[in-house]
PDB file of C-alpha atoms in Angstrom:
ATOM      1  CA  MET A   1      26.434   3.766   8.639  1.00 94.00           C
ATOM      2  CA  THR A   2      23.351   2.559   6.759  1.00 96.00           C
ATOM      3  CA  VAL A   3      19.982   3.988   5.779  1.00 97.00           C
ATOM      4  CA  HIS A   4      17.394   1.306   6.528  1.00 98.00           C
ATOM      5  CA  PHE A   5      14.218   1.525   4.451  1.00 97.00           C
ATOM      6  CA  ILE A   6      11.673  -0.259   6.635  1.00 97.00           C
ATOM      7  CA  GLY A   7       8.170  -1.335   5.697  1.00 95.00           C
ATOM      8  CA  ALA A   8       6.049   0.048   8.535  1.00 92.00           C
ATOM      9  CA  GLY A   9       3.005  -1.969   7.481  1.00 91.00           C
ATOM     10  CA  PRO A  10      -0.536  -0.575   7.651  1.00 88.00           C
ATOM     11  CA  GLY A  11       0.028   1.318  10.890  1.00 82.00           C
ATOM     12  CA  ALA A  12      -0.350  -1.095  13.814  1.00 87.00           C
ATOM     13  CA  ALA A  13       2.844  -1.226  15.865  1.00 88.00           C
ATOM     14  CA  ASP A  14       2.583  -4.994  16.310  1.00 90.00           C
ATOM     15  CA  LEU A  15       2.461  -5.607  12.543  1.00 91.00           C
ATOM     16  CA  LEU A  16       6.029  -4.382  12.160  1.00 92.00           C
ATOM     17  CA  THR A  17       8.505  -7.205  11.519  1.00 95.00           C
ATOM     18  CA  PHE A  18      10.978  -8.214  14.224  1.00 95.00           C
ATOM     19  CA  ARG A  19      13.795  -7.074  11.944  1.00 97.00           C
ATOM     20  CA  GLY A  20      12.143  -3.723  11.333  1.00 96.00           C
ATOM     21  CA  ALA A  21      11.617  -3.119  15.046  1.00 96.00           C
ATOM     22  CA  ALA A  22      15.230  -4.061  15.812  1.00 97.00           C
ATOM     23  CA  LEU A  23      16.576  -1.689  13.152  1.00 98.00           C
ATOM     24  CA  MET A  24      14.374   1.120  14.430  1.00 97.00           C
ATOM     25  CA  GLY A  25      15.630   0.513  17.950  1.00 97.00           C
ATOM     26  CA  ALA A  26      19.234   0.767  16.782  1.00 97.00           C
ATOM     27  CA  SER A  27      18.867   3.874  14.598  1.00 98.00           C
ATOM     28  CA  PRO A  28      19.475   7.307  16.176  1.00 97.00           C
ATOM     29  CA  VAL A  29      17.636   9.021  13.296  1.00 97.00           C
ATOM     30  CA  CYS A  30      14.147   8.131  12.053  1.00 97.00           C
ATOM     31  CA  LEU A  31      12.335   9.578   9.049  1.00 97.00           C
ATOM     32  CA  TYR A  32       8.658   8.701   8.844  1.00 94.00           C
ATOM     33  CA  ALA A  33       5.440   9.697   7.076  1.00 88.00           C
ATOM     34  CA  GLY A  34       3.296  11.317   9.751  1.00 85.00           C
ATOM     35  CA  THR A  35       0.137  10.717   7.742  1.00 81.00           C
ATOM     36  CA  TYR A  36       0.487   6.957   8.177  1.00 81.00           C
ATOM     37  CA  VAL A  37       2.882   6.180  11.037  1.00 86.00           C
ATOM     38  CA  THR A  38       1.465   6.196  14.560  1.00 85.00           C
ATOM     39  CA  GLU A  39       3.035   7.196  17.860  1.00 89.00           C
ATOM     40  CA  GLU A  40       2.832   3.545  18.935  1.00 90.00           C
ATOM     41  CA  MET A  41       4.984   2.624  15.950  1.00 91.00           C
ATOM     42  CA  LEU A  42       7.546   5.297  16.833  1.00 94.00           C
ATOM     43  CA  ALA A  43       7.793   3.840  20.348  1.00 94.00           C
ATOM     44  CA  HIS A  44      10.176   1.269  18.810  1.00 95.00           C
ATOM     45  CA  CYS A  45      12.713   4.081  18.394  1.00 96.00           C
ATOM     46  CA  PRO A  46      15.483   4.556  20.983  1.00 96.00           C
ATOM     47  CA  ASP A  47      15.532   7.310  23.593  1.00 95.00           C
ATOM     48  CA  GLY A  48      16.849  10.563  22.185  1.00 95.00           C
ATOM     49  CA  VAL A  49      16.022   9.655  18.598  1.00 96.00           C
ATOM     50  CA  GLU A  50      15.938  12.457  16.033  1.00 97.00           C
ATOM     51  CA  LEU A  51      12.474  12.268  14.470  1.00 96.00           C
ATOM     52  CA  VAL A  52      11.702  13.801  11.085  1.00 96.00           C
ATOM     53  CA  ASP A  53       8.171  13.845   9.676  1.00 95.00           C
ATOM     54  CA  THR A  54       8.657  13.610   5.913  1.00 93.00           C
ATOM     55  CA  ALA A  55       5.255  15.195   5.318  1.00 88.00           C
ATOM     56  CA  VAL A  56       6.916  18.580   5.856  1.00 89.00           C
ATOM     57  CA  VAL A  57      10.270  18.079   4.079  1.00 92.00           C
ATOM     58  CA  ASN A  58      10.908  17.557   0.377  1.00 93.00           C
ATOM     59  CA  LEU A  59      13.116  14.917  -1.230  1.00 93.00           C
ATOM     60  CA  ASP A  60      16.250  17.087  -1.294  1.00 94.00           C
ATOM     61  CA  GLU A  61      15.825  17.878   2.402  1.00 95.00           C
ATOM     62  CA  GLN A  62      15.318  14.220   3.267  1.00 95.00           C
ATOM     63  CA  VAL A  63      18.478  13.170   1.459  1.00 95.00           C
ATOM     64  CA  ALA A  64      20.386  16.017   3.109  1.00 96.00           C
ATOM     65  CA  ILE A  65      19.318  14.712   6.526  1.00 97.00           C
ATOM     66  CA  MET A  66      20.452  11.203   5.562  1.00 97.00           C
ATOM     67  CA  LYS A  67      23.802  12.534   4.330  1.00 97.00           C
ATOM     68  CA  ARG A  68      24.327  14.501   7.532  1.00 96.00           C
ATOM     69  CA  ALA A  69      23.603  11.354   9.556  1.00 96.00           C
ATOM     70  CA  ALA A  70      26.062   9.420   7.375  1.00 96.00           C
ATOM     71  CA  ASP A  71      28.750  12.037   7.975  1.00 96.00           C
ATOM     72  CA  GLU A  72      28.105  11.678  11.710  1.00 96.00           C
ATOM     73  CA  GLY A  73      28.189   7.864  11.532  1.00 96.00           C
ATOM     74  CA  ARG A  74      24.553   7.481  12.630  1.00 97.00           C
ATOM     75  CA  ASP A  75      22.202   4.884  11.142  1.00 97.00           C
ATOM     76  CA  VAL A  76      18.875   6.076   9.758  1.00 98.00           C
ATOM     77  CA  ALA A  77      15.529   4.281   9.899  1.00 98.00           C
ATOM     78  CA  ARG A  78      13.434   5.465   6.956  1.00 97.00           C
ATOM     79  CA  LEU A  79       9.904   4.184   7.568  1.00 96.00           C
ATOM     80  CA  CYS A  80       7.721   3.503   4.545  1.00 93.00           C
ATOM     81  CA  SER A  81       3.993   2.919   4.921  1.00 89.00           C
ATOM     82  CA  GLY A  82       2.969  -0.588   3.912  1.00 91.00           C
ATOM     83  CA  ASP A  83       5.761  -2.308   2.014  1.00 94.00           C
ATOM     84  CA  PRO A  84       8.658  -0.431   0.365  1.00 94.00           C
ATOM     85  CA  SER A  85       8.228  -2.340  -2.899  1.00 94.00           C
ATOM     86  CA  ILE A  86       5.190  -0.328  -3.985  1.00 91.00           C
ATOM     87  CA  TYR A  87       4.476   3.427  -4.052  1.00 89.00           C
ATOM     88  CA  SER A  88       7.141   4.160  -1.452  1.00 89.00           C
ATOM     89  CA  ALA A  89       9.399   6.391  -3.608  1.00 89.00           C
ATOM     90  CA  ILE A  90      12.494   4.517  -2.451  1.00 93.00           C
ATOM     91  CA  ALA A  91      13.730   4.288  -6.062  1.00 94.00           C
ATOM     92  CA  GLU A  92      14.338   8.031  -6.237  1.00 94.00           C
ATOM     93  CA  GLN A  93      15.811   8.094  -2.740  1.00 95.00           C
ATOM     94  CA  THR A  94      18.196   5.172  -3.243  1.00 96.00           C
ATOM     95  CA  ARG A  95      19.329   6.628  -6.574  1.00 96.00           C
ATOM     96  CA  ARG A  96      20.478   9.727  -4.724  1.00 96.00           C
ATOM     97  CA  LEU A  97      22.025   7.735  -1.894  1.00 97.00           C
ATOM     98  CA  ASP A  98      24.016   5.726  -4.432  1.00 97.00           C
ATOM     99  CA  ALA A  99      25.282   8.983  -5.949  1.00 96.00           C
ATOM    100  CA  GLU A 100      26.407  10.065  -2.469  1.00 95.00           C
ATOM    101  CA  GLY A 101      28.037   6.707  -1.741  1.00 96.00           C
ATOM    102  CA  ILE A 102      25.746   6.064   1.229  1.00 96.00           C
ATOM    103  CA  GLU A 103      24.887   2.448   2.073  1.00 97.00           C
ATOM    104  CA  TRP A 104      21.245   1.397   2.330  1.00 98.00           C
ATOM    105  CA  ASP A 105      19.097  -1.710   2.671  1.00 98.00           C
ATOM    106  CA  VAL A 106      15.417  -2.633   2.587  1.00 98.00           C
ATOM    107  CA  THR A 107      13.269  -4.503   5.120  1.00 97.00           C
ATOM    108  CA  PRO A 108       9.835  -5.583   3.851  1.00 97.00           C
ATOM    109  CA  GLY A 109       6.577  -4.816   5.601  1.00 95.00           C
ATOM    110  CA  VAL A 110       2.914  -5.853   5.513  1.00 94.00           C
ATOM    111  CA  PRO A 111       1.419  -4.279   2.359  1.00 93.00           C
ATOM    112  CA  ALA A 112      -1.634  -2.092   2.856  1.00 90.00           C
ATOM    113  CA  TYR A 113      -3.695  -4.187   0.449  1.00 93.00           C
ATOM    114  CA  ALA A 114      -2.869  -7.358   2.394  1.00 94.00           C
ATOM    115  CA  ALA A 115      -4.020  -5.729   5.627  1.00 93.00           C
ATOM    116  CA  ALA A 116      -7.236  -4.620   3.930  1.00 94.00           C
ATOM    117  CA  ALA A 117      -7.951  -8.105   2.567  1.00 95.00           C
ATOM    118  CA  ALA A 118      -7.265  -9.608   5.989  1.00 94.00           C
ATOM    119  CA  LEU A 119      -9.679  -7.252   7.711  1.00 94.00           C
ATOM    120  CA  VAL A 120     -12.541  -8.325   5.448  1.00 94.00           C
ATOM    121  CA  GLY A 121     -11.444 -11.969   5.463  1.00 94.00           C
ATOM    122  CA  LYS A 122     -11.126 -12.286   1.704  1.00 93.00           C
ATOM    123  CA  GLU A 123      -8.771 -14.113  -0.616  1.00 92.00           C
ATOM    124  CA  LEU A 124      -8.158 -11.993  -3.695  1.00 95.00           C
ATOM    125  CA  SER A 125      -7.404 -14.955  -5.960  1.00 90.00           C
ATOM    126  CA  VAL A 126     -10.353 -17.365  -6.116  1.00 88.00           C
ATOM    127  CA  PRO A 127     -10.312 -20.469  -8.375  1.00 84.00           C
ATOM    128  CA  GLU A 128     -11.867 -19.820 -11.800  1.00 78.00           C
ATOM    129  CA  VAL A 129     -13.107 -16.399 -10.656  1.00 86.00           C
ATOM    130  CA  ALA A 130      -9.910 -14.346 -10.448  1.00 87.00           C
ATOM    131  CA  GLN A 131      -6.347 -15.638 -10.480  1.00 89.00           C
ATOM    132  CA  THR A 132      -4.675 -12.296 -11.079  1.00 95.00           C
ATOM    133  CA  VAL A 133      -4.378  -9.350  -8.715  1.00 96.00           C
ATOM    134  CA  ILE A 134      -3.421  -5.982 -10.187  1.00 95.00           C
ATOM    135  CA  LEU A 135      -1.909  -3.353  -7.897  1.00 95.00           C
ATOM    136  CA  THR A 136      -2.316   0.060  -9.464  1.00 93.00           C
ATOM    137  CA  ARG A 137      -3.444   3.623  -8.825  1.00 87.00           C
ATOM    138  CA  ALA A 138      -5.556   6.361 -10.332  1.00 80.00           C
ATOM    139  CA  GLN A 139      -4.017   9.327 -12.094  1.00 65.00           C
ATOM    140  CA  ARG A 140      -5.075  12.897 -12.647  1.00 59.00           C
ATOM    141  CA  ASP A 141      -2.731  15.616 -11.365  1.00 56.00           C
ATOM    142  CA  SER A 142       0.063  13.243 -10.347  1.00 61.00           C
ATOM    143  CA  THR A 143       2.860  11.199 -11.915  1.00 70.00           C
ATOM    144  CA  LYS A 144       1.736  10.061 -15.354  1.00 77.00           C
ATOM    145  CA  MET A 145       0.665   6.472 -15.915  1.00 77.00           C
ATOM    146  CA  PRO A 146       2.089   4.611 -18.921  1.00 78.00           C
ATOM    147  CA  PRO A 147      -0.654   4.568 -21.616  1.00 79.00           C
ATOM    148  CA  GLU A 148      -0.899   0.778 -21.599  1.00 82.00           C
ATOM    149  CA  GLU A 149      -1.491   0.864 -17.828  1.00 86.00           C
ATOM    150  CA  SER A 150      -4.555   3.088 -17.907  1.00 89.00           C
ATOM    151  CA  LEU A 151      -7.371   1.936 -15.643  1.00 89.00           C
ATOM    152  CA  LYS A 152      -9.531   1.394 -18.713  1.00 90.00           C
ATOM    153  CA  GLU A 153      -6.997  -1.040 -20.169  1.00 91.00           C
ATOM    154  CA  LEU A 154      -6.425  -2.872 -16.892  1.00 92.00           C
ATOM    155  CA  ALA A 155     -10.180  -3.283 -16.377  1.00 92.00           C
ATOM    156  CA  LYS A 156     -10.362  -5.397 -19.527  1.00 93.00           C
ATOM    157  CA  THR A 157      -8.564  -8.189 -17.662  1.00 92.00           C
ATOM    158  CA  HIS A 158     -11.437  -8.547 -15.126  1.00 93.00           C
ATOM    159  CA  ALA A 159      -8.729  -9.297 -12.551  1.00 95.00           C
ATOM    160  CA  THR A 160      -9.051  -8.263  -8.907  1.00 96.00           C
ATOM    161  CA  LEU A 161      -8.030  -4.607  -8.851  1.00 96.00           C
ATOM    162  CA  VAL A 162      -6.329  -3.003  -5.867  1.00 96.00           C
ATOM    163  CA  LEU A 163      -6.235   0.763  -6.159  1.00 95.00           C
ATOM    164  CA  HIS A 164      -3.763   2.820  -4.137  1.00 92.00           C
ATOM    165  CA  LEU A 165      -3.628   6.621  -4.012  1.00 88.00           C
ATOM    166  CA  ALA A 166      -7.028   6.725  -5.678  1.00 89.00           C
ATOM    167  CA  ILE A 167      -9.597   7.573  -3.031  1.00 91.00           C
ATOM    168  CA  ARG A 168     -10.076  11.134  -4.353  1.00 91.00           C
ATOM    169  CA  PHE A 169     -11.040   9.820  -7.788  1.00 91.00           C
ATOM    170  CA  VAL A 170     -13.922   7.492  -6.970  1.00 93.00           C
ATOM    171  CA  ARG A 171     -16.280   8.963  -9.572  1.00 94.00           C
ATOM    172  CA  GLN A 172     -13.673   8.531 -12.283  1.00 92.00           C
ATOM    173  CA  ILE A 173     -13.058   4.955 -11.119  1.00 94.00           C
ATOM    174  CA  GLN A 174     -16.766   4.195 -11.039  1.00 95.00           C
ATOM    175  CA  GLU A 175     -17.294   5.524 -14.573  1.00 95.00           C
ATOM    176  CA  THR A 176     -14.310   3.585 -15.928  1.00 94.00           C
ATOM    177  CA  LEU A 177     -14.941   0.214 -14.280  1.00 96.00           C
ATOM    178  CA  ILE A 178     -18.714  -0.274 -14.497  1.00 96.00           C
ATOM    179  CA  PRO A 179     -18.681  -1.001 -18.259  1.00 96.00           C
ATOM    180  CA  GLU A 180     -16.213  -3.865 -17.723  1.00 94.00           C
ATOM    181  CA  TYR A 181     -17.108  -5.273 -14.283  1.00 95.00           C
ATOM    182  CA  GLY A 182     -20.788  -4.389 -14.054  1.00 95.00           C
ATOM    183  CA  ALA A 183     -22.523  -2.064 -11.619  1.00 96.00           C
ATOM    184  CA  ASP A 184     -23.105  -4.861  -9.104  1.00 95.00           C
ATOM    185  CA  CYS A 185     -19.435  -5.853  -8.877  1.00 96.00           C
ATOM    186  CA  PRO A 186     -18.323  -5.931  -5.208  1.00 96.00           C
ATOM    187  CA  VAL A 187     -16.073  -3.195  -3.846  1.00 97.00           C
ATOM    188  CA  VAL A 188     -14.331  -2.895  -0.488  1.00 97.00           C
ATOM    189  CA  VAL A 189     -12.777   0.335   0.738  1.00 96.00           C
ATOM    190  CA  VAL A 190     -10.513   0.203   3.777  1.00 95.00           C
ATOM    191  CA  SER A 191      -9.336   3.471   5.292  1.00 92.00           C
ATOM    192  CA  ARG A 192      -6.450   3.576   7.791  1.00 89.00           C
ATOM    193  CA  ALA A 193      -6.314  -0.188   8.245  1.00 88.00           C
ATOM    194  CA  GLU A 194      -5.291  -1.402  11.701  1.00 86.00           C
ATOM    195  CA  GLN A 195      -5.409   2.095  13.185  1.00 84.00           C
ATOM    196  CA  PRO A 196      -7.814   3.458  15.825  1.00 84.00           C
ATOM    197  CA  ASP A 197      -9.868   5.352  13.225  1.00 87.00           C
ATOM    198  CA  GLU A 198     -10.043   2.407  10.834  1.00 91.00           C
ATOM    199  CA  LEU A 199     -13.069   2.398   8.518  1.00 94.00           C
ATOM    200  CA  ILE A 200     -14.337  -0.407   6.281  1.00 96.00           C
ATOM    201  CA  LEU A 201     -16.920   0.219   3.565  1.00 96.00           C
ATOM    202  CA  ARG A 202     -18.528  -2.623   1.625  1.00 96.00           C
ATOM    203  CA  GLY A 203     -20.610  -2.036  -1.473  1.00 95.00           C
ATOM    204  CA  THR A 204     -20.686  -2.264  -5.246  1.00 96.00           C
ATOM    205  CA  LEU A 205     -19.381  -0.185  -8.110  1.00 96.00           C
ATOM    206  CA  ALA A 206     -22.826   1.392  -8.272  1.00 96.00           C
ATOM    207  CA  ASP A 207     -22.811   2.780  -4.730  1.00 95.00           C
ATOM    208  CA  PHE A 208     -19.285   2.832  -3.311  1.00 95.00           C
ATOM    209  CA  ALA A 209     -18.524   6.372  -4.526  1.00 94.00           C
ATOM    210  CA  ASP A 210     -21.508   7.704  -2.578  1.00 95.00           C
ATOM    211  CA  ALA A 211     -20.277   6.000   0.581  1.00 94.00           C
ATOM    212  CA  VAL A 212     -16.732   7.327   0.150  1.00 94.00           C
ATOM    213  CA  GLU A 213     -17.993  10.874  -0.320  1.00 94.00           C
ATOM    214  CA  GLU A 214     -20.411  10.526   2.593  1.00 93.00           C
ATOM    215  CA  HIS A 215     -17.478   9.671   4.875  1.00 93.00           C
ATOM    216  CA  ASP A 216     -15.297  12.367   3.272  1.00 92.00           C
ATOM    217  CA  LEU A 217     -12.389   9.983   2.671  1.00 90.00           C
ATOM    218  CA  ARG A 218      -9.459  11.738   1.018  1.00 87.00           C
ATOM    219  CA  GLN A 219      -6.319   9.754   1.863  1.00 84.00           C
ATOM    220  CA  ALA A 220      -4.884   6.617   3.443  1.00 83.00           C
ATOM    221  CA  ALA A 221      -7.419   4.260   1.877  1.00 91.00           C
ATOM    222  CA  ILE A 222      -7.282   1.163  -0.330  1.00 93.00           C
ATOM    223  CA  ILE A 223      -9.989   0.310  -2.885  1.00 96.00           C
ATOM    224  CA  ILE A 224     -10.420  -3.349  -3.870  1.00 97.00           C
ATOM    225  CA  VAL A 225     -12.665  -4.235  -6.816  1.00 97.00           C
ATOM    226  CA  GLY A 226     -13.542  -7.674  -8.158  1.00 95.00           C
ATOM    227  CA  TRP A 227     -15.802 -10.689  -8.056  1.00 93.00           C
ATOM    228  CA  ALA A 228     -13.384 -12.579  -5.809  1.00 92.00           C
ATOM    229  CA  LEU A 229     -14.744 -10.441  -2.964  1.00 93.00           C
ATOM    230  CA  ASP A 230     -18.215 -11.954  -3.098  1.00 87.00           C
ATOM    231  CA  SER A 231     -18.158 -15.247  -4.960  1.00 72.00           C
ATOM    232  CA  GLU A 232     -19.329 -18.516  -3.448  1.00 77.00           C
ATOM    233  CA  ASP A 233     -19.732 -20.322  -6.756  1.00 74.00           C
ATOM    234  CA  PHE A 234     -16.226 -21.595  -7.403  1.00 79.00           C
ATOM    235  CA  PRO A 235     -14.495 -25.009  -7.405  1.00 69.00           C
ATOM    236  CA  ASP A 236     -11.986 -26.136  -4.811  1.00 77.00           C
ATOM    237  CA  SER A 237      -8.409 -25.468  -5.866  1.00 78.00           C
ATOM    238  CA  HIS A 238      -5.991 -28.299  -6.570  1.00 74.00           C
ATOM    239  CA  LEU A 239      -3.833 -27.258  -3.626  1.00 72.00           C
ATOM    240  CA  TYR A 240      -5.633 -29.470  -1.112  1.00 69.00           C
ATOM    241  CA  ARG A 241      -7.321 -31.942  -3.388  1.00 68.00           C
ATOM    242  CA  THR A 242      -7.659 -35.502  -2.114  1.00 62.00           C
ATOM    243  CA  ARG A 243      -4.411 -37.403  -2.379  1.00 59.00           C
ATOM    244  CA  HIS A 244      -4.652 -41.143  -2.858  1.00 54.00           C
ATOM    245  CA  SER A 245      -2.008 -43.228  -1.143  1.00 51.00           C
ATOM    246  CA  ARG A 246      -0.234 -45.798  -3.276  1.00 51.00           C
TER     247      ARG A 246
END
């Protein structure tokens, strides 16, 4: 018996990996985040699957369900929105599974930020404009950020910033980033990427907070900030430079 942590991607059922779909189809128990995972995604599950929406059960209850499945010899598909490597809370789950002696593995998925960048057709690393992408989040009444990872400190890099779990703090973000990036720095907000109610907002640090509040966005959104989003004045990279035959 194994608990399979599966990256469910941004929400579209056809953006799940072949491996992820196969593991879902072979797992009699499936735990998923109802906020992000669609019914189309759950259609990969087998008939008679035991479905558990983790939005209504805490960590102890989730692990108890996994342990019960292990005792019964049933595999578990634990769907994680986006990719399990970031903001998925698998570290705290796998720590408990290890303590229980329960086997687990991880299958990657399409990260939410990658889906957002694809939807707006942007490369986040542009030659001599931005060669670093920082994946981070905002913090207020949630898990503390290390002091050296405050948004103010990260902004000093002028890298492309990708903000997760931050859509409720747009005014704080605006106030923090404008001094470093400038009020006219491009911003893209993508809510519920690749889902029927997908929403894409394009703007600048000066006006994006107004747009977010106008649309009453409160969850399931990615904020991307940086000049790579709107720069045409950059040199070609060396990747495809002219090669002279000898």
